[in-house]
Amino acid sequence: MANATNLNPEGYCPANDHPRWNQSFYFNFYDPASRTGCFIRIGILENLRESNCWFAFFRDGKPLFTRINMNLPYVEKRLIDGLEIAGIRLTSLEPLKQARVEFDNPDFGVELEWNAILPMQDAIHLTQAGEDDGFAKEIAHIHMEGTCAVTGTIRLRDGEVIKIDGKGFRDIAVGPRNWDYIKHYRLAWPIFDNGLSIVATHGTSTDGRHAYIRMIGKDGTWSPVSEIVDRNIYEDDDMTLKAMDWVVTGADGERYAFTAKRLYRWSFPFDTYVLTEHMMEYTLADGTKGYGLGECGFRFPWAGNGEDTAQDGSRS
């Protein structure tokens, strides 16, 4: 199995024989001063000879611009080369530390840079669940995350320029991306004002097994997680987050309890799966605030959201 030490995840990573071999590059941010944020992802499926992208910006809980394309032609270039798809240009400026996102359209323009705060770390490797783990086998062999300071400008169709000075995550994934394997999953990526950051993902496979991607970031490095207790509160549609109530415990025994409320939600449906991206305002038990992604994914036909209660009291 590939790992981040024997390949360049920002460059071309040759596919194995998995039909849904994927390389993807993801960026988000939220700037509480301007109340503006985004979700950006480009996925490249080499064996299917196709690619996809989402590019969604919002302010004050309402959309500013969206460009969603789920079945685009295959692209040869990767982040290290300067990758452009559907007018969205992503460029690595310093390997795994600095990247630029550009977009120039008469209705919308973006010039933003992501500069590392916490280093990019392969969370699947740090989770240490083994090669039989569901995420490692069917979702990604490598899943690197890192926190960033995000600065630059956004231009609106009326000429208004929004100056951005916020924080966000990057992620880089290499390996299969078989969404059909995961019945549902939930994710919390808070960046707190005290320097603490958390990567916590819990998925349930179609055969009922649980899998995790998880780590804690503080004091300039990432460390393992021993336990996640995750509770999501959904709106009546069962897919939109209303609130979150989670506890993440580090390998050192330190416990981080936090809640979250939704600031914005956007859906990315494709074929037999849908992702709901949320920007959340997080609050630690001591009152420390933070912001970041709250994400959920659901397989079709509908098979629950993980908060459905079975007759024995367990969650599906």
Short mmCIF file of C-alpha atoms in Angstrom, two decimals:
data_model
loop_
_atom_site.label_atom_id
_atom_site.label_comp_id
_atom_site.label_asym_id
_atom_site.label_seq_id
_atom_site.Cartn_x
_atom_site.Cartn_y
_atom_site.Cartn_z
CA MET A 1 0.00 0.00 0.00
CA ALA A 2 1.33 3.45 -0.89
CA ASN A 3 2.17 5.96 1.82
CA ALA A 4 3.21 9.58 1.96
CA THR A 5 6.88 8.68 2.40
CA ASN A 6 7.38 6.94 -0.95
CA LEU A 7 5.55 9.23 -3.36
CA ASN A 8 4.83 12.89 -3.93
CA PRO A 9 1.13 13.36 -3.08
CA GLU A 10 1.03 16.71 -4.88
CA GLY A 11 2.34 15.11 -8.07
CA TYR A 12 1.16 12.25 -10.24
CA CYS A 13 0.56 9.04 -8.27
CA PRO A 14 0.10 6.07 -10.64
CA ALA A 15 -3.17 4.18 -10.29
CA ASN A 16 -3.44 0.56 -9.26
CA ASP A 17 -6.18 -1.61 -10.77
CA HIS A 18 -9.00 -0.28 -8.59
CA PRO A 19 -11.59 1.14 -11.03
CA ARG A 20 -12.20 4.18 -8.82
CA TRP A 21 -8.57 5.13 -8.16
CA ASN A 22 -8.58 8.78 -7.11
CA GLN A 23 -6.28 11.71 -6.52
CA SER A 24 -8.00 14.68 -4.95
CA PHE A 25 -7.12 18.13 -3.62
CA TYR A 26 -9.43 19.83 -1.14
CA PHE A 27 -9.42 23.34 0.37
CA ASN A 28 -11.75 25.19 2.72
CA PHE A 29 -11.71 28.27 4.91
CA TYR A 30 -13.86 30.51 7.04
CA ASP A 31 -13.17 34.15 7.88
CA PRO A 32 -15.38 35.22 10.81
CA ALA A 33 -14.63 38.92 10.25
CA SER A 34 -16.13 38.90 6.75
CA ARG A 35 -18.42 35.92 7.51
CA THR A 36 -17.18 34.36 4.27
CA GLY A 37 -15.97 30.87 3.46
CA CYS A 38 -15.62 28.18 0.81
CA PHE A 39 -15.43 24.49 -0.07
CA ILE A 40 -13.21 23.48 -3.00
CA ARG A 41 -12.37 20.00 -4.26
CA ILE A 42 -10.90 18.58 -7.45
CA GLY A 43 -10.99 14.80 -7.90
CA ILE A 44 -9.14 12.92 -10.65
CA LEU A 45 -10.21 9.35 -11.46
CA GLU A 46 -7.45 7.95 -13.66
CA ASN A 47 -8.95 4.55 -14.49
CA LEU A 48 -12.34 6.06 -15.34
CA ARG A 49 -10.61 8.77 -17.42
CA GLU A 50 -12.67 11.50 -15.80
CA SER A 51 -12.43 14.24 -13.19
CA ASN A 52 -14.78 16.32 -11.07
CA CYS A 53 -14.85 19.52 -9.10
CA TRP A 54 -16.83 21.57 -6.69
CA PHE A 55 -16.17 25.24 -6.01
CA ALA A 56 -18.64 26.82 -3.58
CA PHE A 57 -18.32 30.18 -1.82
CA PHE A 58 -20.70 31.76 0.69
CA ARG A 59 -21.18 34.81 2.91
CA ASP A 60 -23.64 35.41 5.75
CA GLY A 61 -25.06 31.94 5.32
CA LYS A 62 -25.98 32.48 1.64
CA PRO A 63 -24.24 31.41 -1.60
CA LEU A 64 -21.88 33.78 -3.42
CA PHE A 65 -20.84 31.51 -6.28
CA THR A 66 -20.95 27.79 -7.09
CA ARG A 67 -19.46 25.74 -9.90
CA ILE A 68 -20.17 22.02 -9.63
CA ASN A 69 -19.08 19.52 -12.33
CA MET A 70 -19.10 15.83 -11.52
CA ASN A 71 -18.25 14.24 -14.91
CA LEU A 72 -15.50 16.21 -16.61
CA PRO A 73 -12.78 14.91 -18.94
CA TYR A 74 -9.64 13.44 -17.38
CA VAL A 75 -6.79 15.88 -16.67
CA GLU A 76 -3.11 14.90 -16.74
CA LYS A 77 -1.68 17.60 -14.49
CA ARG A 78 -1.55 17.62 -10.72
CA LEU A 79 -1.13 20.28 -8.03
CA ILE A 80 2.65 20.42 -8.40
CA ASP A 81 2.24 21.29 -12.12
CA GLY A 82 -0.47 23.91 -11.73
CA LEU A 83 -3.78 22.14 -12.21
CA GLU A 84 -6.67 23.83 -14.03
CA ILE A 85 -10.16 22.44 -14.39
CA ALA A 86 -13.39 24.28 -15.26
CA GLY A 87 -11.56 27.59 -14.87
CA ILE A 88 -10.34 26.75 -11.35
CA ARG A 89 -6.55 26.84 -11.04
CA LEU A 90 -4.72 25.20 -8.12
CA THR A 91 -0.95 25.53 -7.74
CA SER A 92 1.52 24.25 -5.18
CA LEU A 93 3.87 27.12 -4.31
CA GLU A 94 5.89 25.29 -1.64
CA PRO A 95 5.44 21.53 -1.32
CA LEU A 96 2.82 20.66 1.31
CA LYS A 97 3.15 24.11 2.87
CA GLN A 98 1.76 26.75 0.52
CA ALA A 99 -0.80 26.63 -2.29
CA ARG A 100 -2.72 29.12 -4.38
CA VAL A 101 -6.29 29.01 -5.70
CA GLU A 102 -7.24 31.28 -8.60
CA PHE A 103 -10.43 31.83 -10.56
CA ASP A 104 -11.24 34.68 -12.96
CA ASN A 105 -14.75 34.96 -14.35
CA PRO A 106 -16.78 38.10 -15.19
CA ASP A 107 -19.17 37.20 -12.37
CA PHE A 108 -16.64 36.10 -9.75
CA GLY A 109 -12.92 36.14 -9.06
CA VAL A 110 -10.65 34.52 -6.47
CA GLU A 111 -6.99 34.99 -5.51
CA LEU A 112 -6.34 33.09 -2.30
CA GLU A 113 -3.36 31.40 -0.64
CA TRP A 114 -3.30 28.63 1.94
CA ASN A 115 -0.18 28.79 4.17
CA ALA A 116 0.50 25.98 6.61
CA ILE A 117 -0.09 26.39 10.34
CA LEU A 118 0.03 22.69 11.26
CA PRO A 119 1.89 20.44 8.78
CA MET A 120 0.16 18.11 6.35
CA GLN A 121 -0.11 14.71 8.04
CA ASP A 122 -1.40 11.39 6.70
CA ALA A 123 -4.30 10.83 9.09
CA ILE A 124 -4.90 7.27 7.89
CA HIS A 125 -1.31 6.38 8.85
CA LEU A 126 -1.66 8.09 12.24
CA THR A 127 -4.99 6.36 12.88
CA GLN A 128 -3.09 3.04 12.69
CA ALA A 129 -6.16 0.95 11.90
CA GLY A 130 -4.25 -1.39 9.58
CA GLU A 131 -4.57 -2.28 5.91
CA ASP A 132 -7.91 -4.06 6.47
CA ASP A 133 -9.49 -0.82 7.69
CA GLY A 134 -12.42 0.21 5.51
CA PHE A 135 -11.21 3.76 4.88
CA ALA A 136 -7.69 2.57 4.02
CA LYS A 137 -8.99 -0.08 1.58
CA GLU A 138 -11.85 1.70 -0.16
CA ILE A 139 -11.65 5.48 0.49
CA ALA A 140 -7.94 6.40 0.38
CA HIS A 141 -4.52 4.88 0.95
CA ILE A 142 -3.27 8.33 1.94
CA HIS A 143 -5.41 11.10 3.41
CA MET A 144 -3.29 14.10 4.40
CA GLU A 145 -4.73 17.03 6.32
CA GLY A 146 -3.23 20.27 7.54
CA THR A 147 -4.46 23.59 8.90
CA CYS A 148 -3.68 26.86 7.16
CA ALA A 149 -3.89 30.61 7.34
CA VAL A 150 -5.91 31.71 4.33
CA THR A 151 -5.49 35.19 2.85
CA GLY A 152 -6.34 37.03 -0.35
CA THR A 153 -9.35 38.51 -2.10
CA ILE A 154 -12.69 37.55 -3.59
CA ARG A 155 -14.28 39.72 -6.30
CA LEU A 156 -18.05 39.79 -6.78
CA ARG A 157 -19.99 40.56 -9.96
CA ASP A 158 -20.81 44.10 -8.78
CA GLY A 159 -17.12 44.90 -8.30
CA GLU A 160 -17.07 44.48 -4.52
CA VAL A 161 -13.80 43.01 -3.26
CA ILE A 162 -13.86 40.96 -0.05
CA LYS A 163 -10.52 40.81 1.77
CA ILE A 164 -9.99 37.40 3.35
CA ASP A 165 -7.96 36.69 6.48
CA GLY A 166 -9.19 33.39 7.87
CA LYS A 167 -8.23 29.81 8.59
CA GLY A 168 -8.98 26.53 6.92
CA PHE A 169 -7.95 23.00 6.07
CA ARG A 170 -6.27 21.44 3.10
CA ASP A 171 -6.45 17.76 2.33
CA ILE A 172 -4.78 15.54 -0.25
CA ALA A 173 -6.05 12.02 -0.91
CA VAL A 174 -4.49 9.21 -2.96
CA GLY A 175 -6.06 5.80 -3.49
CA PRO A 176 -9.51 4.34 -4.15
CA ARG A 177 -12.57 6.52 -3.66
CA ASN A 178 -15.39 4.00 -3.54
CA TRP A 179 -18.24 5.97 -2.01
CA ASP A 180 -20.53 2.99 -2.49
CA TYR A 181 -18.67 1.18 0.31
CA ILE A 182 -19.74 3.71 2.96
CA LYS A 183 -23.37 3.63 4.09
CA HIS A 184 -22.92 6.95 5.88
CA TYR A 185 -20.22 8.96 7.61
CA ARG A 186 -19.73 12.14 9.64
CA LEU A 187 -16.75 14.42 10.04
CA ALA A 188 -15.61 17.26 12.32
CA TRP A 189 -12.63 19.47 11.47
CA PRO A 190 -12.61 22.34 13.98
CA ILE A 191 -9.81 24.90 14.22
CA PHE A 192 -10.07 26.52 17.66
CA ASP A 193 -8.82 29.94 18.66
CA ASN A 194 -6.49 28.41 21.28
CA GLY A 195 -4.46 26.58 18.60
CA LEU A 196 -6.16 23.20 18.97
CA SER A 197 -7.33 21.47 15.77
CA ILE A 198 -9.09 18.15 15.38
CA VAL A 199 -9.56 15.71 12.50
CA ALA A 200 -12.36 13.27 13.35
CA THR A 201 -14.17 11.11 10.79
CA HIS A 202 -16.43 8.14 11.57
CA GLY A 203 -17.82 5.99 8.78
CA THR A 204 -20.10 2.95 8.71
CA SER A 205 -19.73 0.51 5.83
CA THR A 206 -22.54 -1.23 3.99
CA ASP A 207 -21.81 -4.39 6.02
CA GLY A 208 -22.04 -2.52 9.32
CA ARG A 209 -18.36 -2.12 10.16
CA HIS A 210 -17.02 1.12 11.64
CA ALA A 211 -13.94 2.95 10.39
CA TYR A 212 -12.18 6.12 11.49
CA ILE A 213 -9.76 8.79 10.33
CA ARG A 214 -8.66 10.77 13.37
CA MET A 215 -5.90 12.90 14.90
CA ILE A 216 -5.41 15.91 17.17
CA GLY A 217 -3.27 18.92 16.28
CA LYS A 218 -1.60 21.17 18.85
CA ASP A 219 1.81 22.58 19.72
CA GLY A 220 2.93 22.36 16.11
CA THR A 221 2.28 18.66 15.54
CA TRP A 222 -0.39 15.96 15.16
CA SER A 223 -0.96 13.09 17.59
CA PRO A 224 -3.22 10.00 17.63
CA VAL A 225 -6.78 9.75 18.94
CA SER A 226 -7.96 6.87 21.12
CA GLU A 227 -11.73 7.42 21.00
CA ILE A 228 -14.46 9.45 19.32
CA VAL A 229 -17.96 9.78 20.74
CA ASP A 230 -20.00 11.54 18.07
CA ARG A 231 -23.59 12.74 18.12
CA ASN A 232 -25.12 14.75 15.30
CA ILE A 233 -28.46 16.54 15.48
CA TYR A 234 -30.13 16.74 12.07
CA GLU A 235 -32.87 18.87 10.60
CA ASP A 236 -36.09 17.18 9.47
CA ASP A 237 -34.51 16.16 6.15
CA ASP A 238 -32.12 13.84 8.11
CA MET A 239 -29.16 15.12 6.05
CA THR A 240 -28.61 18.73 7.17
CA LEU A 241 -26.70 19.30 10.39
CA LYS A 242 -28.45 21.42 12.98
CA ALA A 243 -25.88 20.89 15.73
CA MET A 244 -23.09 18.56 16.91
CA ASP A 245 -22.13 17.17 20.33
CA TRP A 246 -18.82 15.29 20.22
CA VAL A 247 -16.04 14.13 22.53
CA VAL A 248 -12.59 13.30 21.15
CA THR A 249 -10.00 11.68 23.44
CA GLY A 250 -6.32 11.75 22.62
CA ALA A 251 -3.92 8.83 22.99
CA ASP A 252 -2.55 10.65 26.04
CA GLY A 253 -5.99 10.49 27.70
CA GLU A 254 -6.79 14.18 27.32
CA ARG A 255 -10.47 14.69 26.56
CA TYR A 256 -11.88 17.39 24.26
CA ALA A 257 -15.65 17.90 24.42
CA PHE A 258 -17.19 20.31 21.93
CA THR A 259 -20.48 21.35 20.42
CA ALA A 260 -21.21 23.05 17.11
CA LYS A 261 -23.91 25.01 15.35
CA ARG A 262 -24.38 25.41 11.60
CA LEU A 263 -23.39 28.58 9.77
CA TYR A 264 -23.85 27.32 6.20
CA ARG A 265 -24.76 24.18 4.29
CA TRP A 266 -24.30 23.08 0.68
CA SER A 267 -24.91 19.66 -0.91
CA PHE A 268 -22.80 17.83 -3.49
CA PRO A 269 -24.87 14.96 -4.94
CA PHE A 270 -23.42 12.49 -7.42
CA ASP A 271 -25.09 9.36 -8.69
CA THR A 272 -25.85 7.15 -5.66
CA TYR A 273 -24.27 9.34 -2.96
CA VAL A 274 -24.57 12.81 -1.52
CA LEU A 275 -22.19 14.87 0.60
CA THR A 276 -23.50 17.70 2.75
CA GLU A 277 -20.82 20.26 3.55
CA HIS A 278 -21.41 22.54 6.52
CA MET A 279 -19.39 25.38 7.94
CA MET A 280 -19.80 25.16 11.69
CA GLU A 281 -19.09 27.36 14.67
CA TYR A 282 -17.49 25.08 17.27
CA THR A 283 -17.32 25.62 21.04
CA LEU A 284 -15.11 23.71 23.48
CA ALA A 285 -16.37 22.91 26.97
CA ASP A 286 -14.39 25.85 28.38
CA GLY A 287 -16.07 28.27 25.93
CA THR A 288 -13.21 28.54 23.41
CA LYS A 289 -14.59 29.21 19.93
CA GLY A 290 -13.49 27.81 16.61
CA TYR A 291 -14.68 27.30 13.06
CA GLY A 292 -14.43 24.56 10.53
CA LEU A 293 -15.98 21.86 8.43
CA GLY A 294 -18.78 19.58 9.51
CA GLU A 295 -19.40 17.04 6.76
CA CYS A 296 -21.79 14.15 6.25
CA GLY A 297 -22.21 11.59 3.49
CA PHE A 298 -25.14 9.33 2.70
CA ARG A 299 -25.59 6.38 0.33
CA PHE A 300 -28.70 5.94 -1.83
CA PRO A 301 -31.21 4.37 -1.57
CA TRP A 302 -31.47 5.91 1.88
CA ALA A 303 -29.85 3.72 4.53
CA GLY A 304 -29.90 6.01 7.56
CA ASN A 305 -27.68 8.75 8.92
CA GLY A 306 -26.11 7.05 11.94
CA GLU A 307 -28.52 8.62 14.41
CA ASP A 308 -31.37 6.21 13.58
CA THR A 309 -32.05 4.02 16.57
CA ALA A 310 -32.58 0.28 16.07
CA GLN A 311 -34.81 -1.84 18.32
CA ASP A 312 -31.82 -2.84 20.45
CA GLY A 313 -30.95 0.82 21.02
CA SER A 314 -27.87 0.79 18.81
CA ARG A 315 -27.25 3.29 16.03
CA SER A 316 -27.40 2.14 12.41
#
